[in-house]
PDB file of C-alpha atoms in Angstrom:
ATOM      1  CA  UNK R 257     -19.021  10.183  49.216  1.00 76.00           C
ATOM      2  CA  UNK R 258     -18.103   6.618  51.194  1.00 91.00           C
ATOM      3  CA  UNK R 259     -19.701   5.738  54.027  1.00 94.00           C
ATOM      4  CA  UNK R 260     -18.145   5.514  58.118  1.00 95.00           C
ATOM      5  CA  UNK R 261     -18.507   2.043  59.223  1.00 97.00           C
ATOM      6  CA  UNK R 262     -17.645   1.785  62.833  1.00 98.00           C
ATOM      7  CA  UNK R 263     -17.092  -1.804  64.445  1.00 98.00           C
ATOM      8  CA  UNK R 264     -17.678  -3.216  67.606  1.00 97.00           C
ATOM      9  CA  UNK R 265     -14.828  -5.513  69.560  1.00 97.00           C
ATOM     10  CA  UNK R 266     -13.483  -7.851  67.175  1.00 97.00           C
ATOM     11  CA  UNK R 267     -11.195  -9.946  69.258  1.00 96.00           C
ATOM     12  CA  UNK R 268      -9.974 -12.468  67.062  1.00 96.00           C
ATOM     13  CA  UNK R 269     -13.496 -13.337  65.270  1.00 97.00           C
ATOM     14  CA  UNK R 270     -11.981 -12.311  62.113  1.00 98.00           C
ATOM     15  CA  UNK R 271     -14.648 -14.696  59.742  1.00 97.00           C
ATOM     16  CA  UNK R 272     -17.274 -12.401  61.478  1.00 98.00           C
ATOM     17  CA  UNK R 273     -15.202  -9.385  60.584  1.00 98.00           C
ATOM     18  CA  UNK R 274     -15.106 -10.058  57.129  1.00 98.00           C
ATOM     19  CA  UNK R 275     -19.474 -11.371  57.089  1.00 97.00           C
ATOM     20  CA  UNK R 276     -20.130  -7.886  58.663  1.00 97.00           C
ATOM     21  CA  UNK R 277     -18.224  -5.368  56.152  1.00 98.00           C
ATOM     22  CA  UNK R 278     -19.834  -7.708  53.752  1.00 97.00           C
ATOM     23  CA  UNK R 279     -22.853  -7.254  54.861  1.00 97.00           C
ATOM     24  CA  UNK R 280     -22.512  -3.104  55.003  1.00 97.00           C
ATOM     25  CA  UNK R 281     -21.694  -3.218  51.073  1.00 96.00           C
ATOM     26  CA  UNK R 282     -17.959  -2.171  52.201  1.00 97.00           C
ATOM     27  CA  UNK R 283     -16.071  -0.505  49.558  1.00 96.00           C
ATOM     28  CA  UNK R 284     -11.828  -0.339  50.479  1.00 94.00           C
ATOM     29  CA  UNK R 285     -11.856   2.409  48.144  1.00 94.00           C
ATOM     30  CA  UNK R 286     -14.088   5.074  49.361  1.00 95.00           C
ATOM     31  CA  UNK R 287     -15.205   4.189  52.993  1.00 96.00           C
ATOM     32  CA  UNK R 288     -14.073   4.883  56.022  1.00 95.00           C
ATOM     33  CA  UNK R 289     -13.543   1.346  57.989  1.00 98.00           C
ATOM     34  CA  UNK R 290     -13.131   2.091  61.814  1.00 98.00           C
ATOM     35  CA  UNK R 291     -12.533  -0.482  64.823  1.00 98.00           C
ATOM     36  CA  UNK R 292     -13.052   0.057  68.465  1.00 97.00           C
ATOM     37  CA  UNK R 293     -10.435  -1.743  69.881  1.00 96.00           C
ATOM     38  CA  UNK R 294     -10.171  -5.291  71.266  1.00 96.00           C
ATOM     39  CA  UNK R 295      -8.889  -6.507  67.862  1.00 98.00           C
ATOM     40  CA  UNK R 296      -6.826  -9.426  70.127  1.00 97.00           C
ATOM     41  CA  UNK R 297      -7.668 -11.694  72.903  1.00 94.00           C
ATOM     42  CA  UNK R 298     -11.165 -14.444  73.665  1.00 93.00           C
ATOM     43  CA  UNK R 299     -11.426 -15.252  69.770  1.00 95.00           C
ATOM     44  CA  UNK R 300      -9.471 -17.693  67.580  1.00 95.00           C
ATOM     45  CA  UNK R 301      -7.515 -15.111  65.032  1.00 97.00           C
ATOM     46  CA  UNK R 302      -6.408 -11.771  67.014  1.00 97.00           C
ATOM     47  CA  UNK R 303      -3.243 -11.661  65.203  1.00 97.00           C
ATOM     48  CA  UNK R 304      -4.928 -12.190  62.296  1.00 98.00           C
ATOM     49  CA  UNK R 305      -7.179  -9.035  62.766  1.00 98.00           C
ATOM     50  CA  UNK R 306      -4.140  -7.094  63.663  1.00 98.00           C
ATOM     51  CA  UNK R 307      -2.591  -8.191  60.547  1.00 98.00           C
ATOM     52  CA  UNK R 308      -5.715  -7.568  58.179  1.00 98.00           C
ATOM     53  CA  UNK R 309      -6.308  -4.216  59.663  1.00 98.00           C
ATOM     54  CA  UNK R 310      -3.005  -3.163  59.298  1.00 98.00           C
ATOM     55  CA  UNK R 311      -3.079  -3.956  55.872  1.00 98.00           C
ATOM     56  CA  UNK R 312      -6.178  -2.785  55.233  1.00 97.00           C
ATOM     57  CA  UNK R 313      -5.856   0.503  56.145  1.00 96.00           C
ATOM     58  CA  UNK R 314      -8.845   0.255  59.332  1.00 97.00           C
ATOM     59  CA  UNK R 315      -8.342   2.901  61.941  1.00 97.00           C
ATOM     60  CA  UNK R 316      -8.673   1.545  65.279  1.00 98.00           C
ATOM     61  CA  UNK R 317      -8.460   2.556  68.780  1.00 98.00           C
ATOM     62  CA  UNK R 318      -6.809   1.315  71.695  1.00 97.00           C
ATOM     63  CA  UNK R 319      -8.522  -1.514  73.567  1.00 97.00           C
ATOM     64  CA  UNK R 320      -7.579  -2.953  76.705  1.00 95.00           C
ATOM     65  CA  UNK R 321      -6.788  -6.409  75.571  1.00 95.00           C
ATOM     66  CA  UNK R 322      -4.668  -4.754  72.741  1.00 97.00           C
ATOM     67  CA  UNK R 323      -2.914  -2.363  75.606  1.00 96.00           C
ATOM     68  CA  UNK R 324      -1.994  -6.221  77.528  1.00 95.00           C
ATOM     69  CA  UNK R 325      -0.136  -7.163  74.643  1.00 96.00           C
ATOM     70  CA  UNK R 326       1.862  -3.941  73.968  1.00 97.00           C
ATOM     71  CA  UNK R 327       2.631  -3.678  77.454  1.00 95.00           C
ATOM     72  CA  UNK R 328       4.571  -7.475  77.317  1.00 95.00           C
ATOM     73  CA  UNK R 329       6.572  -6.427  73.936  1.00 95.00           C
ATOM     74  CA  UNK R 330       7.128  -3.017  75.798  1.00 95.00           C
ATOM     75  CA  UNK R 331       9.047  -4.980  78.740  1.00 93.00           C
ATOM     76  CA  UNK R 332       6.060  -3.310  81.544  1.00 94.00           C
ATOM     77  CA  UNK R 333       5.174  -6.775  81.811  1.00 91.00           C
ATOM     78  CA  UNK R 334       6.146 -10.290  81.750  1.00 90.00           C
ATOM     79  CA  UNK R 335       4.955 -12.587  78.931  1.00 87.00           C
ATOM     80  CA  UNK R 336       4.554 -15.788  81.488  1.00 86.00           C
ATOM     81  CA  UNK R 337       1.628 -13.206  83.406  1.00 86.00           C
ATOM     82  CA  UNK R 338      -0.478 -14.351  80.022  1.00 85.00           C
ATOM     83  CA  UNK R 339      -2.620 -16.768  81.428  1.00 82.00           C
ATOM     84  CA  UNK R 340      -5.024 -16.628  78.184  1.00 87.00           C
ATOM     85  CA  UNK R 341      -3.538 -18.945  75.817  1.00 91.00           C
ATOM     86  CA  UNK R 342      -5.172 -16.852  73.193  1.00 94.00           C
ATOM     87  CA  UNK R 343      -3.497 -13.772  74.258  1.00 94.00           C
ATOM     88  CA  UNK R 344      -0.300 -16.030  73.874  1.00 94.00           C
ATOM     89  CA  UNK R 345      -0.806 -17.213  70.741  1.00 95.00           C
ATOM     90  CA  UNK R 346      -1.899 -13.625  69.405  1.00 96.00           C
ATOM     91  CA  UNK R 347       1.240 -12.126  70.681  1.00 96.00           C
ATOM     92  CA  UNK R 348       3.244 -15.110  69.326  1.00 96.00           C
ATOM     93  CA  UNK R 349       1.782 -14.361  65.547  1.00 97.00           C
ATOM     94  CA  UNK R 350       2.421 -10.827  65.412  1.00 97.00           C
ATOM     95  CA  UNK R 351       5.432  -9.579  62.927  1.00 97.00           C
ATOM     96  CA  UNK R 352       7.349  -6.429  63.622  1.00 97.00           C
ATOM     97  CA  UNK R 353       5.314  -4.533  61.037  1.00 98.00           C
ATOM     98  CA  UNK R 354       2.164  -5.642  63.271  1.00 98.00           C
ATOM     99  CA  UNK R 355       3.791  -4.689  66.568  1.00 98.00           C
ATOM    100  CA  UNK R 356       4.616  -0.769  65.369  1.00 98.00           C
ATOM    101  CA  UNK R 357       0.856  -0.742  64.110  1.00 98.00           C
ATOM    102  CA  UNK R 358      -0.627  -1.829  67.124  1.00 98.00           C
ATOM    103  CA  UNK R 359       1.311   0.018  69.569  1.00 98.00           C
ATOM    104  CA  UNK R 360       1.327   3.274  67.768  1.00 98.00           C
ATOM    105  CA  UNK R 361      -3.118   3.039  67.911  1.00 98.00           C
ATOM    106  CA  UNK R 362      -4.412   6.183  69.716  1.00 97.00           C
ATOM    107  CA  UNK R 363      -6.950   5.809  72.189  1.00 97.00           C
ATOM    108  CA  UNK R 364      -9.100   8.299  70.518  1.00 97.00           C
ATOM    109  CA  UNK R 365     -10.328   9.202  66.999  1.00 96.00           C
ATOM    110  CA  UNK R 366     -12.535  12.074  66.048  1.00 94.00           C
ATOM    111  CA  UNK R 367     -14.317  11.941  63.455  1.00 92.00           C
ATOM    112  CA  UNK R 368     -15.284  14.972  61.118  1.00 85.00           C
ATOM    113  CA  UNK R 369     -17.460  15.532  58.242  1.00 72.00           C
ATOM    114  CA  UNK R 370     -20.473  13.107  59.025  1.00 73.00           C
ATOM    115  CA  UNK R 371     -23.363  14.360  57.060  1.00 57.00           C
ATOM    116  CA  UNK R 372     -26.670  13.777  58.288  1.00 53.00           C
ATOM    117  CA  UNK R 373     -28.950  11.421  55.835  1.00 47.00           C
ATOM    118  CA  UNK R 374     -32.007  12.509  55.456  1.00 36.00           C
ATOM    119  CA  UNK R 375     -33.977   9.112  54.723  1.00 35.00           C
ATOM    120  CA  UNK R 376     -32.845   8.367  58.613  1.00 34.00           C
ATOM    121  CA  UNK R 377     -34.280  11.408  60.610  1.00 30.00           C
ATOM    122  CA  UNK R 378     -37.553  10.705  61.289  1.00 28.00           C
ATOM    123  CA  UNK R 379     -36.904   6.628  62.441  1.00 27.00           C
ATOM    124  CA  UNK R 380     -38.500   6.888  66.231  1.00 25.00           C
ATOM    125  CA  UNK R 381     -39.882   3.310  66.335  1.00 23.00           C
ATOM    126  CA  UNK R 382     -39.269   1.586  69.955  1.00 27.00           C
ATOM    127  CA  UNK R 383     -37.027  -1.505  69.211  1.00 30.00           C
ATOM    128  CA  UNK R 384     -38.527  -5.178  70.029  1.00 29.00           C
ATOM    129  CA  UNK R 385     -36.102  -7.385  71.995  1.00 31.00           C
ATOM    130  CA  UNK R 386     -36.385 -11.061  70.985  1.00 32.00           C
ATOM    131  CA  UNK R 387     -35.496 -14.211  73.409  1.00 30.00           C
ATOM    132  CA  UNK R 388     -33.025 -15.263  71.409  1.00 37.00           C
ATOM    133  CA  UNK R 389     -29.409 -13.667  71.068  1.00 41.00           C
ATOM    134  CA  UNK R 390     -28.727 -14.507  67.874  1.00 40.00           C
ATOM    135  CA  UNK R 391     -30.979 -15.930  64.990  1.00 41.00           C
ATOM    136  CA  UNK R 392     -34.386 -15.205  66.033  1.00 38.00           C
ATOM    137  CA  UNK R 393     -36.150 -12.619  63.996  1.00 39.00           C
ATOM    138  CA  UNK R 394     -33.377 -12.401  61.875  1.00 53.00           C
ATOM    139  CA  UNK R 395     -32.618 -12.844  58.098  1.00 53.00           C
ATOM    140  CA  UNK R 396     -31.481 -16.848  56.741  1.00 53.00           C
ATOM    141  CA  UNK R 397     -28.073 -15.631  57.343  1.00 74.00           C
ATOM    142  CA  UNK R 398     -28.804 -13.983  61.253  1.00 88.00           C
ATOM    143  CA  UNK R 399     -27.809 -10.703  59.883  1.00 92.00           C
ATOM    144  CA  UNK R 400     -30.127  -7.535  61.987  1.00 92.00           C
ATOM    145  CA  UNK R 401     -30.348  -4.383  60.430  1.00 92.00           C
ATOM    146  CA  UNK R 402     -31.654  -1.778  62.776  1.00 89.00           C
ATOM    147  CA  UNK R 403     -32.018   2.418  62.201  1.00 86.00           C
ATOM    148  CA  UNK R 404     -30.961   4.444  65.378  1.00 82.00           C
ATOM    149  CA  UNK R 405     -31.930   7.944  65.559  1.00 72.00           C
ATOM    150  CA  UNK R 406     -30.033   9.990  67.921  1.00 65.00           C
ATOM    151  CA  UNK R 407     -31.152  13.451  69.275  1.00 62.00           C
ATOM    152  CA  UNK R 408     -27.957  14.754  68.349  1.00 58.00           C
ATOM    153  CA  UNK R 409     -27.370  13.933  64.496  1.00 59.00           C
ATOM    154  CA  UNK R 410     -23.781  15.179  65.237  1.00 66.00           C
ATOM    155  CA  UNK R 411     -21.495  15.913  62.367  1.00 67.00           C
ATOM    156  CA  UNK R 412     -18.412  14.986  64.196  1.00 84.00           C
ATOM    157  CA  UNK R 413     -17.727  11.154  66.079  1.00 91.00           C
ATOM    158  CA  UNK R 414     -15.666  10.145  68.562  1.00 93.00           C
ATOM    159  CA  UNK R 415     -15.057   6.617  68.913  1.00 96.00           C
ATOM    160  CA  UNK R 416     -12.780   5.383  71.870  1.00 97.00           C
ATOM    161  CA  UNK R 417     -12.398   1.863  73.098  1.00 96.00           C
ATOM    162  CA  UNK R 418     -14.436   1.991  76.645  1.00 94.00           C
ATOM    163  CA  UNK R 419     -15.893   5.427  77.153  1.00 93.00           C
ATOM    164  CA  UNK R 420     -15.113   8.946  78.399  1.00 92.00           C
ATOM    165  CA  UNK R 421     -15.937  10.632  81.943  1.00 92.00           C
ATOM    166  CA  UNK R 422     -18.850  13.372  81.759  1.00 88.00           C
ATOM    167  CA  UNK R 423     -17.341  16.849  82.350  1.00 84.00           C
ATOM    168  CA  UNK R 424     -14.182  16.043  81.383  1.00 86.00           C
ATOM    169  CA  UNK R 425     -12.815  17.331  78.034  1.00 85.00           C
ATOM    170  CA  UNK R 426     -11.722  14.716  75.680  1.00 85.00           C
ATOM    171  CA  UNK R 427      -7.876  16.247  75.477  1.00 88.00           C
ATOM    172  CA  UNK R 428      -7.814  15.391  79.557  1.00 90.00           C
ATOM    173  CA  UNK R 429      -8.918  11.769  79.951  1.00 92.00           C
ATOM    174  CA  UNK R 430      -7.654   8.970  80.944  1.00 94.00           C
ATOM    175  CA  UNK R 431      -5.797   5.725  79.212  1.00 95.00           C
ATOM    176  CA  UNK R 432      -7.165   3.440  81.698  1.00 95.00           C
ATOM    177  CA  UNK R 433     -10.638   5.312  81.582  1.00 95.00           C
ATOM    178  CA  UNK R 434     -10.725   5.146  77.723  1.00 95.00           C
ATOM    179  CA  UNK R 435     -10.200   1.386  77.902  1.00 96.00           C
ATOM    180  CA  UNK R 436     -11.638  -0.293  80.511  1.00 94.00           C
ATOM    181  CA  UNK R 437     -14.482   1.863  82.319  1.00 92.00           C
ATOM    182  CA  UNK R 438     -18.322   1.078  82.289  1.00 90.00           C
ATOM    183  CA  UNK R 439     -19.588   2.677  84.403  1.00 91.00           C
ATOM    184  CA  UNK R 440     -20.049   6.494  86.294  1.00 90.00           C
ATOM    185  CA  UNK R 441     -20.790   6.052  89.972  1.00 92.00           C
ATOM    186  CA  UNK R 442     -22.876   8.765  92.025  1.00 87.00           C
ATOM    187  CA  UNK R 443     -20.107  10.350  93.091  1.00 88.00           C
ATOM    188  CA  UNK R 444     -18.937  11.185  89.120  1.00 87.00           C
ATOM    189  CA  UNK R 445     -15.706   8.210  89.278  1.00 88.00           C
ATOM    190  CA  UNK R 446     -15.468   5.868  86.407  1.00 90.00           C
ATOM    191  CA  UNK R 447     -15.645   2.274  87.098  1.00 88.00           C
ATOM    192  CA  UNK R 448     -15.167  -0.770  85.240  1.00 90.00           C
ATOM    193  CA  UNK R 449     -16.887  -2.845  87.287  1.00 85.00           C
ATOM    194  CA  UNK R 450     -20.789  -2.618  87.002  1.00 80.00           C
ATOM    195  CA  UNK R 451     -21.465  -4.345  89.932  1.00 81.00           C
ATOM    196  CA  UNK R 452     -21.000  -1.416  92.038  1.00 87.00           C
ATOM    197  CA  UNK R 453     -24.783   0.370  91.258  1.00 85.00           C
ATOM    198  CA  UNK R 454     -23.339   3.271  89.181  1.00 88.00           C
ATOM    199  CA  UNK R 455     -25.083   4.324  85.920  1.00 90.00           C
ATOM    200  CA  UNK R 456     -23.862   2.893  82.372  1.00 91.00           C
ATOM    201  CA  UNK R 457     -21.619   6.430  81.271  1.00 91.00           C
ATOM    202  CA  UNK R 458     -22.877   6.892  78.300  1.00 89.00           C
ATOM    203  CA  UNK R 459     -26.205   8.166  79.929  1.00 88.00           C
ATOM    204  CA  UNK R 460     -24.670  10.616  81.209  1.00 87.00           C
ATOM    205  CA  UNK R 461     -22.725  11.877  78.588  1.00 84.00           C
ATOM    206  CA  UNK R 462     -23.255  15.361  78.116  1.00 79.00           C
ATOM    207  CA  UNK R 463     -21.765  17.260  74.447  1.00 75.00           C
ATOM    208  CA  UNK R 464     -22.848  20.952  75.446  1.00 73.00           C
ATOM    209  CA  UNK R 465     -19.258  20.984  77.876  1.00 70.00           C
ATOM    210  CA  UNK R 466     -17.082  20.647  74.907  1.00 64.00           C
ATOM    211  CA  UNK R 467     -19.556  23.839  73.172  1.00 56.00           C
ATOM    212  CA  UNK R 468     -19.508  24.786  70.682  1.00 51.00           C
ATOM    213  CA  UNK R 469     -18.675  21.639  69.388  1.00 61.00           C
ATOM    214  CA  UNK R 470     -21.057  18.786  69.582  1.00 72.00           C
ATOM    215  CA  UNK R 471     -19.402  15.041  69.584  1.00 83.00           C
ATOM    216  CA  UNK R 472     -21.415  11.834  69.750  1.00 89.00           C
ATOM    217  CA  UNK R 473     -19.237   8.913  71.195  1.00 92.00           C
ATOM    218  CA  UNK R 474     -18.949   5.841  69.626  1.00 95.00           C
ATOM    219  CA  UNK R 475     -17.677   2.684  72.152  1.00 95.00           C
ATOM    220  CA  UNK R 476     -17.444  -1.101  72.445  1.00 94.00           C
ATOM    221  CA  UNK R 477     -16.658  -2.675  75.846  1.00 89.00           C
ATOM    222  CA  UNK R 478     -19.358  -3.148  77.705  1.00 88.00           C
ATOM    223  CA  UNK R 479     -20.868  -6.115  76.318  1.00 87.00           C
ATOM    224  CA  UNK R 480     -23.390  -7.303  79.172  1.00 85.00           C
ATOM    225  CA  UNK R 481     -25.642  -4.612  78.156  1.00 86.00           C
ATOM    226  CA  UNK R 482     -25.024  -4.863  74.416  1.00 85.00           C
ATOM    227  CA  UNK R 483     -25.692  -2.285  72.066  1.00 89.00           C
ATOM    228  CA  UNK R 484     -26.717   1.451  73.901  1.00 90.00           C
ATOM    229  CA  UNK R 485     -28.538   3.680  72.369  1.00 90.00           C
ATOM    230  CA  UNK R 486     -28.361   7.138  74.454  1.00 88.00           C
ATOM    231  CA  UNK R 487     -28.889  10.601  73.044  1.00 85.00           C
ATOM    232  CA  UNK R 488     -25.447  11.258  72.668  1.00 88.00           C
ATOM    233  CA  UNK R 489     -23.436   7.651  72.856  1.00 91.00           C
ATOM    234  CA  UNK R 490     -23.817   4.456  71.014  1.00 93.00           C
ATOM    235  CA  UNK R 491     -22.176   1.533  72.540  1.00 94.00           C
ATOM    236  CA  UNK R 492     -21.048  -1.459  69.878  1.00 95.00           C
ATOM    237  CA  UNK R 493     -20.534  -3.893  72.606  1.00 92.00           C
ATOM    238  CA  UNK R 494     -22.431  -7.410  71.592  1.00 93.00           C
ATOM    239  CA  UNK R 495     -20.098 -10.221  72.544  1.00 92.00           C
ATOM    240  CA  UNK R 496     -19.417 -11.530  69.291  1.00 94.00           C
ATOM    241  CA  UNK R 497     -16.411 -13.816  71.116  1.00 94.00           C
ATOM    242  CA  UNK R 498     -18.597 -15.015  73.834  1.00 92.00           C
ATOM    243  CA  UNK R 499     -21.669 -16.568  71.051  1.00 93.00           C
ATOM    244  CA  UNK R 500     -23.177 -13.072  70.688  1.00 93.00           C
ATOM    245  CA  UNK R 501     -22.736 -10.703  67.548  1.00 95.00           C
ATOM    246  CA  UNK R 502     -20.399  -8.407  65.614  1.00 96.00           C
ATOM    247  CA  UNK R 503     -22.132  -5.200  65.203  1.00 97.00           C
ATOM    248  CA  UNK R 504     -21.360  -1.559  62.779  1.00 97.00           C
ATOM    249  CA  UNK R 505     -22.417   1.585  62.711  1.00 96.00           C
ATOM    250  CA  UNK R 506     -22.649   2.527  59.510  1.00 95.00           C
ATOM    251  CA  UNK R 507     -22.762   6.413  58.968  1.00 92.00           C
ATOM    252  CA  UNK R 508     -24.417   9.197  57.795  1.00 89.00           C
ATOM    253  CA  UNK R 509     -27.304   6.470  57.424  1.00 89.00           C
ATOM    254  CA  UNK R 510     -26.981   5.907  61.671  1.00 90.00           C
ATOM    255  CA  UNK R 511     -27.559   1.857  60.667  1.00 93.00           C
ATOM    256  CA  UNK R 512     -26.589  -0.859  62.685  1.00 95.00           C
ATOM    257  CA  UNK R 513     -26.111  -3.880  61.439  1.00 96.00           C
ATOM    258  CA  UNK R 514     -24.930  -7.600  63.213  1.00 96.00           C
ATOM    259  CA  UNK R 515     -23.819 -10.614  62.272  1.00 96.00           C
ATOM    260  CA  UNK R 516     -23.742 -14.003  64.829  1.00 95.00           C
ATOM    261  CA  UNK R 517     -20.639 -15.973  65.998  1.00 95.00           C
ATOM    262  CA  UNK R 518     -20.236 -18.481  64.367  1.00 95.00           C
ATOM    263  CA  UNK R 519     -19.412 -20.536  67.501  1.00 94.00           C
ATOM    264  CA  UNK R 520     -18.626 -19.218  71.265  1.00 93.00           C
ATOM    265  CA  UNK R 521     -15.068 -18.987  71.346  1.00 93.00           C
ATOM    266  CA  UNK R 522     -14.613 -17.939  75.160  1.00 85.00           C
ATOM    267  CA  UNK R 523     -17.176 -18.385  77.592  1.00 81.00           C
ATOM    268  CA  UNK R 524     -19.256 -15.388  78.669  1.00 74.00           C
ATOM    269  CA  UNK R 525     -18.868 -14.243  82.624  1.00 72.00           C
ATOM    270  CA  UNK R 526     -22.324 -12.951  82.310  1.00 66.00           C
ATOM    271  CA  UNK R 527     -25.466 -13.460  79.919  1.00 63.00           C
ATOM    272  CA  UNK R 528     -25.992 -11.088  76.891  1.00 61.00           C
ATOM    273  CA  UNK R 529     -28.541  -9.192  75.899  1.00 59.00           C
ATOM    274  CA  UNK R 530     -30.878 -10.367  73.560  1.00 56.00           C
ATOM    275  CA  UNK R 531     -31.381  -8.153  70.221  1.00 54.00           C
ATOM    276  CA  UNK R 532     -34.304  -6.920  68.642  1.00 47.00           C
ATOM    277  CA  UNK R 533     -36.572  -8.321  65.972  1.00 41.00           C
ATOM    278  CA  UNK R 534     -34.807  -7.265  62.265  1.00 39.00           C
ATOM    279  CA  UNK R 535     -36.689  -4.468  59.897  1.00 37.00           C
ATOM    280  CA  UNK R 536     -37.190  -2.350  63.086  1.00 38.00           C
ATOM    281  CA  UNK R 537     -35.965   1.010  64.251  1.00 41.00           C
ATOM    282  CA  UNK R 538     -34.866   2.818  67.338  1.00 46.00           C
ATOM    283  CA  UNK R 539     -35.241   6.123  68.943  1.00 43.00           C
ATOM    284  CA  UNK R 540     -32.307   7.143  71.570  1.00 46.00           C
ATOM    285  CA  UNK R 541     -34.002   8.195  74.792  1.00 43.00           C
ATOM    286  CA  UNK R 542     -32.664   8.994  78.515  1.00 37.00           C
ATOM    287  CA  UNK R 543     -32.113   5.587  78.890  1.00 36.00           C
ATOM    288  CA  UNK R 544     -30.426   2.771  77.384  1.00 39.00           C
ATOM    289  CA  UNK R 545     -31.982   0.535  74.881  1.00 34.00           C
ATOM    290  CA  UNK R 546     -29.989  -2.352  74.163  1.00 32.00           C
ATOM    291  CA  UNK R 547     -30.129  -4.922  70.961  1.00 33.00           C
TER     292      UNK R 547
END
């Protein structure tokens, strides 16, 4: 059987795209190659993605950057309200084969048939943040490898874009919660904006509502805090546009492995967060440990 590799926000950082499968020993023939969105916008080559996904055969989600775009070639929008140049220039590459692919992306996959590897289930080691966010404590190349251990071990994934509201079944969300939100605020709303005190959602992500099946989400987005590791989440967000790192999930190992920018191609509104020493492993726990 192939392996799952799910990938954080691309955006246009398509040399990075290409080090990372690389790096996961990706095989076009039997493994699964999954993206969570973003794939335009920030970085030098979105089209580019767009186009090598497409003709690649990656599944990918809806991201918000991705849902700008369609909106302009869907007439919601104006192309002149661009004010990235990069979105511009991404939306100029684009062929017609590009634009049905892209604007035909759900904004949810599930995932089935994950099997559980057994060399994987007993990793509980507490992760080591270095000071650096990219090379230090890495390999030559920068490249982190890092085991995760959820308390779920799921068999089936979800990956969206953003995230998912608690206590609300998958079937009944929200576009505009599935691609932009961050956070859940006391009162259970979704937020994007994490400014406002509520709790990173996929904390509070709870499985046994959708009983008896048991989903672990898989998300990008939120990039500030970089990757989460909760019981039943794992957020891919490292800010590989803004000088951080690409980062996979590679399944039914649970592996994560990242690869540095090769340059900061938009400039960050926020500092990342700084990733862990390499050869180490990490135990999901109530709260978030990021990489």
């Amino acid at each position: 059987e192939g392996k799952t590799i799910i990938v954080g926000d691309v955006h246009g950082c398509l040399d990075e795209l290409l080090h990372l499968i690389k790096e996961c020993n990706y095989n076009s023939v039997i493994d699964r190659l999954v993206l969570v969105g973003d794939l335009v916008g920030k970085g030098p080559y979105g089209g580019q993605v767009v186009r090598w996904a497409r003709e690649n055969g990656a599944l990918c989600v809806m991201g918000n950057h991705d849902e700008v775009l369609c909106a302009v070639k869907r007439g919601i929008r104006s192309l002149d309200t661009l004010h990235d140049p990069t979105h511009q220039k991404d939306y100029a590459f684009l062929s017609e084969d590009d634009w049905a692919w892209l604007m035909a992306l759900p904004y949810y996959i599930i995932l089935d048939g994950i099997s559980t590897s057994s060399s994987s289930t007993s990793l509980t080691t507490n992760t080591k943040e270095s000071n650096n966010n990219n090379n230090n404590g890495k390999g030559d190349n920068g490249v982190s490898r890092v085991h995760v251990n959820p308390h779920d071990r799921a068999s089936s994934i979800i990956v969206v874009h953003a995230g998912m509201v608690p206590k609300i079944h998958f079937k009944e969300q929200k576009e505009i919660h599935m691609t932009t939100m961050r956070d859940i605020l006391s009162n259970g709303d979704a937020t994007h904006d994490s400014s406002l005190g509520g709790a990173p959602w996929p904390s509070q992500w709870d499985p046994s509502f959708h009983h008896p099946a048991s989903y672990h989400i898989v998300c990008g987005q939120d990039a500030v805090r970089g990757l989460q590791l909760f019981p039943h989440a794992t957020g891919l967000g490292l800010g590989c546009c803004d000088g951080g790192r690409l980062a996979a999930l590679v399944l039914p190992d649970w592996e994560v492995i990242t690869v540095p920018a090769k340059q900061m191609y938009s400039v960050p509104t926020k500092k990342l967060t700084s990733l862990p020493s390499s050869s180490t492993s990490a135990s999901s726990s109530p709260s978030s440990t990021s990489l």
